[in-house]
Coordinates of C-alpha atoms and ligand atoms in Angstrom, one line a residue:
M29 CA 0.0 0.0 0.0
K30 CA 1.2 3.5 -0.9
V31 CA 0.0 6.5 1.2
A32 CA 0.2 10.2 0.4
I33 CA -0.2 12.9 3.1
Q34 CA -1.5 16.4 2.6
N35 CA -1.8 18.8 5.5
N36 CA -2.7 22.4 5.9
D37 CA -0.1 24.8 7.3
K38 CA -1.4 25.1 10.9
P39 CA 1.4 24.1 13.3
V40 CA -0.8 21.3 14.8
S41 CA -1.4 19.8 11.4
V42 CA 2.3 20.0 10.5
E43 CA 3.1 18.2 13.8
V44 CA 0.4 15.5 13.2
A45 CA 1.7 15.0 9.6
N46 CA 5.2 14.4 10.9
K47 CA 4.0 12.0 13.5
L48 CA 1.9 10.1 10.9
R49 CA 5.0 9.9 8.6
H50 CA 7.0 8.4 11.4
L51 CA 4.2 5.8 12.3
L52 CA 3.8 4.8 8.6
E53 CA 7.6 4.3 8.3
N54 CA 7.6 2.1 11.4
A55 CA 4.7 0.1 10.0
D56 CA 6.6 -0.4 6.7
I57 CA 3.9 1.4 4.7
E58 CA 5.3 3.3 1.7
I59 CA 4.8 7.0 1.5
N60 CA 4.2 8.0 -2.1
Q61 CA 3.0 11.5 -3.0
I62 CA 2.7 10.8 -6.7
N63 CA 0.8 7.5 -7.1
P64 CA -0.8 6.8 -3.8
D65 CA -3.5 4.2 -3.1
I66 CA -4.7 6.3 -0.2
L67 CA -4.5 10.0 0.5
I68 CA -4.6 11.1 4.1
T69 CA -5.5 14.7 4.6
I70 CA -4.7 16.5 7.9
G71 CA -6.5 19.7 8.8
G72 CA -10.2 20.2 8.2
D73 CA -12.9 19.5 5.5
G74 CA -11.2 22.4 3.6
T75 CA -7.9 20.4 3.5
L76 CA -9.8 17.3 2.2
L77 CA -11.3 19.5 -0.5
S78 CA -7.8 20.7 -1.6
G79 CA -6.6 17.1 -1.6
F80 CA -9.5 16.0 -3.7
H81 CA -8.8 18.7 -6.3
R82 CA -5.1 17.9 -6.3
Y83 CA -5.7 14.2 -7.0
A84 CA -9.0 14.6 -9.0
H85 CA -7.4 13.0 -12.1
Q86 CA -6.6 9.8 -10.1
L87 CA -9.9 9.1 -8.5
D88 CA -10.1 5.5 -9.9
A89 CA -7.0 4.6 -8.0
I90 CA -7.2 6.6 -4.7
R91 CA -9.3 6.3 -1.6
F92 CA -9.4 9.2 0.8
I93 CA -9.1 9.5 4.6
G94 CA -9.5 12.7 6.5
V95 CA -7.9 13.5 9.9
H96 CA -9.3 16.6 11.6
T97 CA -7.1 18.7 13.8
G98 CA -10.0 20.7 15.0
R99 CA -13.5 19.3 15.7
L100 CA -14.8 16.3 13.7
G101 CA -15.7 17.4 10.1
F102 CA -18.0 15.9 7.5
Y103 CA -15.2 14.4 5.4
T104 CA -12.8 13.9 8.3
D105 CA -13.6 10.8 10.3
W106 CA -10.4 10.7 12.4
R107 CA -9.0 12.9 15.1
E108 CA -5.3 13.7 15.5
Y109 CA -5.0 11.6 18.7
E110 CA -6.1 8.5 16.9
L111 CA -3.1 8.1 14.5
E112 CA -2.0 4.8 16.0
S113 CA -5.4 3.2 15.5
L114 CA -5.6 4.7 12.0
V115 CA -2.2 3.1 11.1
E116 CA -3.4 -0.2 12.5
S117 CA -6.5 0.0 10.3
L118 CA -4.3 0.7 7.3
K119 CA -2.2 -2.4 8.1
N120 CA -5.5 -4.5 8.1
D121 CA -6.9 -2.8 5.0
D122 CA -9.1 -5.0 2.9
G123 CA -9.9 -2.4 0.2
E124 CA -13.3 -1.6 1.6
S125 CA -14.7 1.8 0.7
V126 CA -17.8 4.0 0.6
S127 CA -18.3 6.2 -2.4
Y128 CA -20.2 9.5 -2.8
P129 CA -21.4 11.4 -5.8
L130 CA -19.5 14.3 -7.4
L131 CA -20.8 17.2 -9.4
D132 CA -19.8 17.6 -13.1
V133 CA -19.8 21.1 -14.4
T134 CA -19.6 21.5 -18.2
V135 CA -19.2 25.0 -19.6
I136 CA -20.3 25.4 -23.3
Y137 CA -18.9 28.5 -25.0
E138 CA -20.1 30.7 -27.9
G139 CA -18.5 29.9 -31.2
D140 CA -16.4 26.8 -31.8
R141 CA -14.3 26.9 -28.6
A142 CA -14.2 23.4 -27.0
E143 CA -16.3 22.9 -23.8
N144 CA -14.6 22.8 -20.4
N145 CA -15.2 20.3 -17.6
F146 CA -14.8 20.8 -13.9
L147 CA -15.5 18.5 -10.9
A148 CA -16.8 19.6 -7.5
L149 CA -17.0 17.7 -4.3
N150 CA -19.2 20.2 -2.4
E151 CA -20.9 22.5 -4.8
S152 CA -20.7 24.8 -7.7
T153 CA -22.1 28.3 -7.9
V154 CA -22.9 30.3 -10.9
Q155 CA -22.8 34.1 -10.6
K156 CA -22.4 37.2 -12.8
V157 CA -19.2 39.1 -12.6
G158 CA -20.7 42.0 -10.7
G159 CA -24.5 42.7 -10.5
T160 CA -27.6 40.7 -10.9
L161 CA -27.5 37.4 -12.8
V162 CA -30.4 36.9 -15.1
S163 CA -30.6 33.4 -16.5
D164 CA -32.9 30.8 -17.8
V165 CA -32.9 27.6 -15.8
Y166 CA -33.7 24.3 -17.5
I167 CA -34.1 20.9 -16.0
D168 CA -33.2 18.6 -18.9
D169 CA -35.2 20.2 -21.8
V170 CA -37.9 21.8 -19.6
H171 CA -37.6 25.6 -19.3
F172 CA -38.1 25.7 -15.5
E173 CA -37.8 29.4 -14.6
R174 CA -36.1 32.7 -15.4
F175 CA -33.9 33.5 -12.4
R176 CA -32.9 36.9 -11.3
G177 CA -30.6 37.3 -8.3
D178 CA -27.1 36.9 -7.0
G179 CA -26.6 33.4 -8.3
I180 CA -27.4 29.7 -8.3
C181 CA -25.8 27.0 -6.1
V182 CA -25.9 23.3 -7.1
S183 CA -24.6 21.0 -4.4
T184 CA -23.8 17.3 -4.0
P185 CA -25.3 15.4 -1.1
T186 CA -22.0 15.7 0.9
G187 CA -21.8 19.4 0.0
S188 CA -25.3 19.9 1.5
T189 CA -23.8 20.8 4.9
G190 CA -21.5 23.4 3.4
Y191 CA -22.4 26.6 1.5
S192 CA -25.7 25.1 0.2
K193 CA -27.0 24.9 3.8
S194 CA -26.1 28.6 4.3
V195 CA -28.2 29.6 1.4
G196 CA -31.2 27.7 2.7
G197 CA -30.6 24.2 1.2
A198 CA -31.7 21.1 3.0
V199 CA -29.2 18.6 4.5
L200 CA -29.2 15.5 2.4
H201 CA -28.0 12.1 3.5
P202 CA -24.8 11.3 1.5
R203 CA -26.2 8.0 0.2
I204 CA -28.9 9.9 -1.7
E205 CA -27.7 10.1 -5.3
A206 CA -29.1 13.5 -6.2
L207 CA -28.2 17.2 -6.7
Q208 CA -29.8 20.1 -5.0
M209 CA -30.2 23.5 -6.5
S210 CA -30.6 26.5 -4.2
E211 CA -31.1 30.2 -5.0
I212 CA -28.6 32.8 -3.8
A213 CA -30.7 35.9 -3.0
S214 CA -33.3 35.7 -5.8
I215 CA -35.4 38.7 -6.7
N216 CA -39.1 37.9 -6.2
N217 CA -41.9 40.4 -6.6
R218 CA -45.0 41.0 -8.8
V219 CA -42.8 41.0 -11.9
Y220 CA -40.1 38.4 -11.3
R221 CA -40.9 34.9 -10.0
T222 CA -38.7 32.0 -9.1
L223 CA -39.5 28.8 -7.2
S224 CA -38.0 30.4 -4.1
S225 CA -37.1 27.1 -2.5
P226 CA -34.4 24.6 -3.0
L227 CA -35.1 21.7 -5.3
V228 CA -33.6 18.2 -5.6
I229 CA -33.2 16.6 -9.0
A230 CA -33.0 12.9 -9.8
K231 CA -29.6 11.3 -10.5
D232 CA -30.2 11.1 -14.3
E233 CA -31.4 14.7 -14.6
E234 CA -29.3 17.8 -15.6
I235 CA -29.6 21.5 -14.7
I236 CA -28.8 23.9 -17.5
I237 CA -28.1 27.6 -16.8
K238 CA -28.2 30.0 -19.8
A239 CA -27.3 33.5 -18.7
I240 CA -29.4 36.2 -20.4
N241 CA -27.6 39.4 -19.4
S242 CA -23.9 38.4 -19.6
D243 CA -21.6 35.9 -21.3
E244 CA -19.1 36.5 -18.5
L245 CA -19.7 34.4 -15.5
L246 CA -18.0 33.6 -12.2
L247 CA -18.1 29.9 -11.4
T248 CA -17.0 28.4 -8.2
M249 CA -16.2 24.7 -7.7
D250 CA -15.7 24.3 -4.0
H251 CA -12.9 26.7 -3.0
I252 CA -11.8 27.3 -6.6
T253 CA -13.1 30.3 -8.6
S254 CA -13.0 30.5 -12.4
R255 CA -13.9 33.6 -14.4
E256 CA -15.4 32.4 -17.7
S257 CA -16.0 34.5 -20.8
D258 CA -18.2 33.8 -23.9
V259 CA -20.3 31.3 -21.9
K260 CA -23.3 30.0 -23.7
E261 CA -24.5 27.4 -21.2
V262 CA -23.5 25.8 -18.0
H263 CA -24.6 22.1 -17.5
L264 CA -24.6 20.6 -14.0
R265 CA -25.1 16.9 -13.4
I266 CA -23.9 14.0 -11.3
A267 CA -20.4 13.1 -12.5
D268 CA -19.5 9.6 -13.9
E269 CA -16.6 9.6 -11.3
S270 CA -17.2 9.4 -7.6
I271 CA -15.0 9.9 -4.5
R272 CA -14.2 6.8 -2.4
F273 CA -13.3 7.0 1.3
A274 CA -11.5 4.1 3.0
R275 CA -14.1 2.9 5.4
Y276 CA -12.5 1.6 8.5
R277 CA -15.4 2.5 10.8
H278 CA -18.8 3.9 10.5
L279 CA -19.8 7.2 12.0
N280 CA -23.6 8.0 12.0
F281 CA -24.2 10.9 9.6
W282 CA -27.1 12.4 11.6
D283 CA -25.1 12.2 14.8
R284 CA -22.4 14.3 13.0
V285 CA -25.0 16.8 11.7
S286 CA -26.5 17.2 15.1
E287 CA -23.1 17.5 16.8
S288 CA -21.9 20.1 14.3
F289 CA -24.9 22.3 14.0
I290 CA -26.9 21.8 17.2
G291 CA -24.4 20.8 19.8
E292 CA -25.6 20.2 23.4
K293 CA -29.3 19.2 23.5
N294 CA -31.4 20.1 26.6
Ligands
NAP166 P1 -13.2 27.5 3.9 O1 -12.9 28.7 4.7 O2 -12.1 26.5 3.6 O3 -14.4 26.7 4.6 C1 -15.5 27.3 5.1 C2 -16.1 26.4 6.2 O4 -16.9 25.4 5.5 C3 -15.0 25.6 7.0 O5 -15.4 25.7 8.4 C4 -15.1 24.2 6.5 O6 -14.7 23.2 7.5 C5 -16.5 24.1 6.1 N1 -16.9 23.0 5.2 C6 -16.3 22.7 4.0 N2 -17.0 21.7 3.4 C7 -18.0 21.4 4.2 C8 -19.0 20.4 4.2 N3 -19.2 19.6 3.2 N4 -19.9 20.4 5.2 C9 -19.8 21.2 6.3 N5 -18.9 22.1 6.4 C10 -18.0 22.2 5.4 O7 -13.9 28.0 2.6 P2 -13.4 27.9 1.1 O8 -12.1 27.4 0.9 O9 -13.7 29.3 0.5 O10 -14.5 26.9 0.5 C11 -14.6 25.6 0.7 C12 -16.0 25.1 1.1 O11 -16.4 25.8 2.2 C13 -17.0 25.4 0.0 O12 -17.1 24.4 -0.9 C14 -18.3 25.7 0.8 O13 -19.1 24.6 0.9 C15 -17.8 26.0 2.2 N6 -18.1 27.5 2.5 C16 -19.2 27.7 3.1 C17 -19.6 29.1 3.3 C18 -20.8 29.4 4.1 O14 -21.4 28.5 4.7 N7 -21.3 30.6 4.0 C19 -18.8 30.1 2.9 C20 -17.6 29.8 2.2 C21 -17.3 28.4 2.0 P3 -13.3 23.0 8.1 O15 -13.1 24.1 9.1 O16 -13.3 21.7 8.7 O17 -12.3 23.1 6.9

């Protein structure tokens, strides 16, 4: 087994990464940053997102493990004081994994420029570069609505606890293979009308956004921002690829949601 390590630059994460390196060497587990079987990220959910984008072209070969150096995260099942038990699990690894859907974002441009593809683990947002976005929203070939507002967020099930939740999206169990579209500050009055609530599409459906008032858009894919010109359409659907996590133990999803967002119950 070959293991890569990616950590954020907080002193505690650097220290944990050094300790993990030492434990892996003692256990005769190869550290290989180029072609790993497993990527262990040390930091937070943000660090796992960075690790995902760094190795996104090797998803078939890599399983992910997140170690959180703060409180437990949504992609990070391990805490920094559990490294010994994590290395023990790696030694007994039988290849088991759990996989979650990713978001495929395809940008189609005006003219004959080739389309561009992006992957997101949490979500993608579509916004105008400055000002109100006016866009037609299609679900497959159905013209669903004309949107006016700050932008549109489309999230994966695992991304539903991230930005999507902050713009009013529901929390989805990660085993649900579906995408959720939420509005970012839509304009709704007697003249302009949108659904005004998040919606969840089936796994074989696609959301298509055609901006009316600009061909220059700001797209985000997780923490990455891309300014796109000459955009004709943006297509968002569940990707053919998925992300696989090495599953050495099971943490209850709703327990994690409750702990993260509600805390102590009285
Ligand atoms: P960031 O500062 O790295 O992350 C913002 C916060 O979102 C961090 O506390 C991070 O957790 C948490 N987070 C990331 N993915 C999550 C998930 N799936 N469920 C619950 N919490 C999650 O921000 P960034 O680098 O700009 O963007 C990375 C991601 O952060 C985005 O994809 C977005 O989902 C989320 N974000 C949310 C908001 C918001 O809610 N208003 C704003 C910006 C970004 P850790 O501390 O464990 O890293």
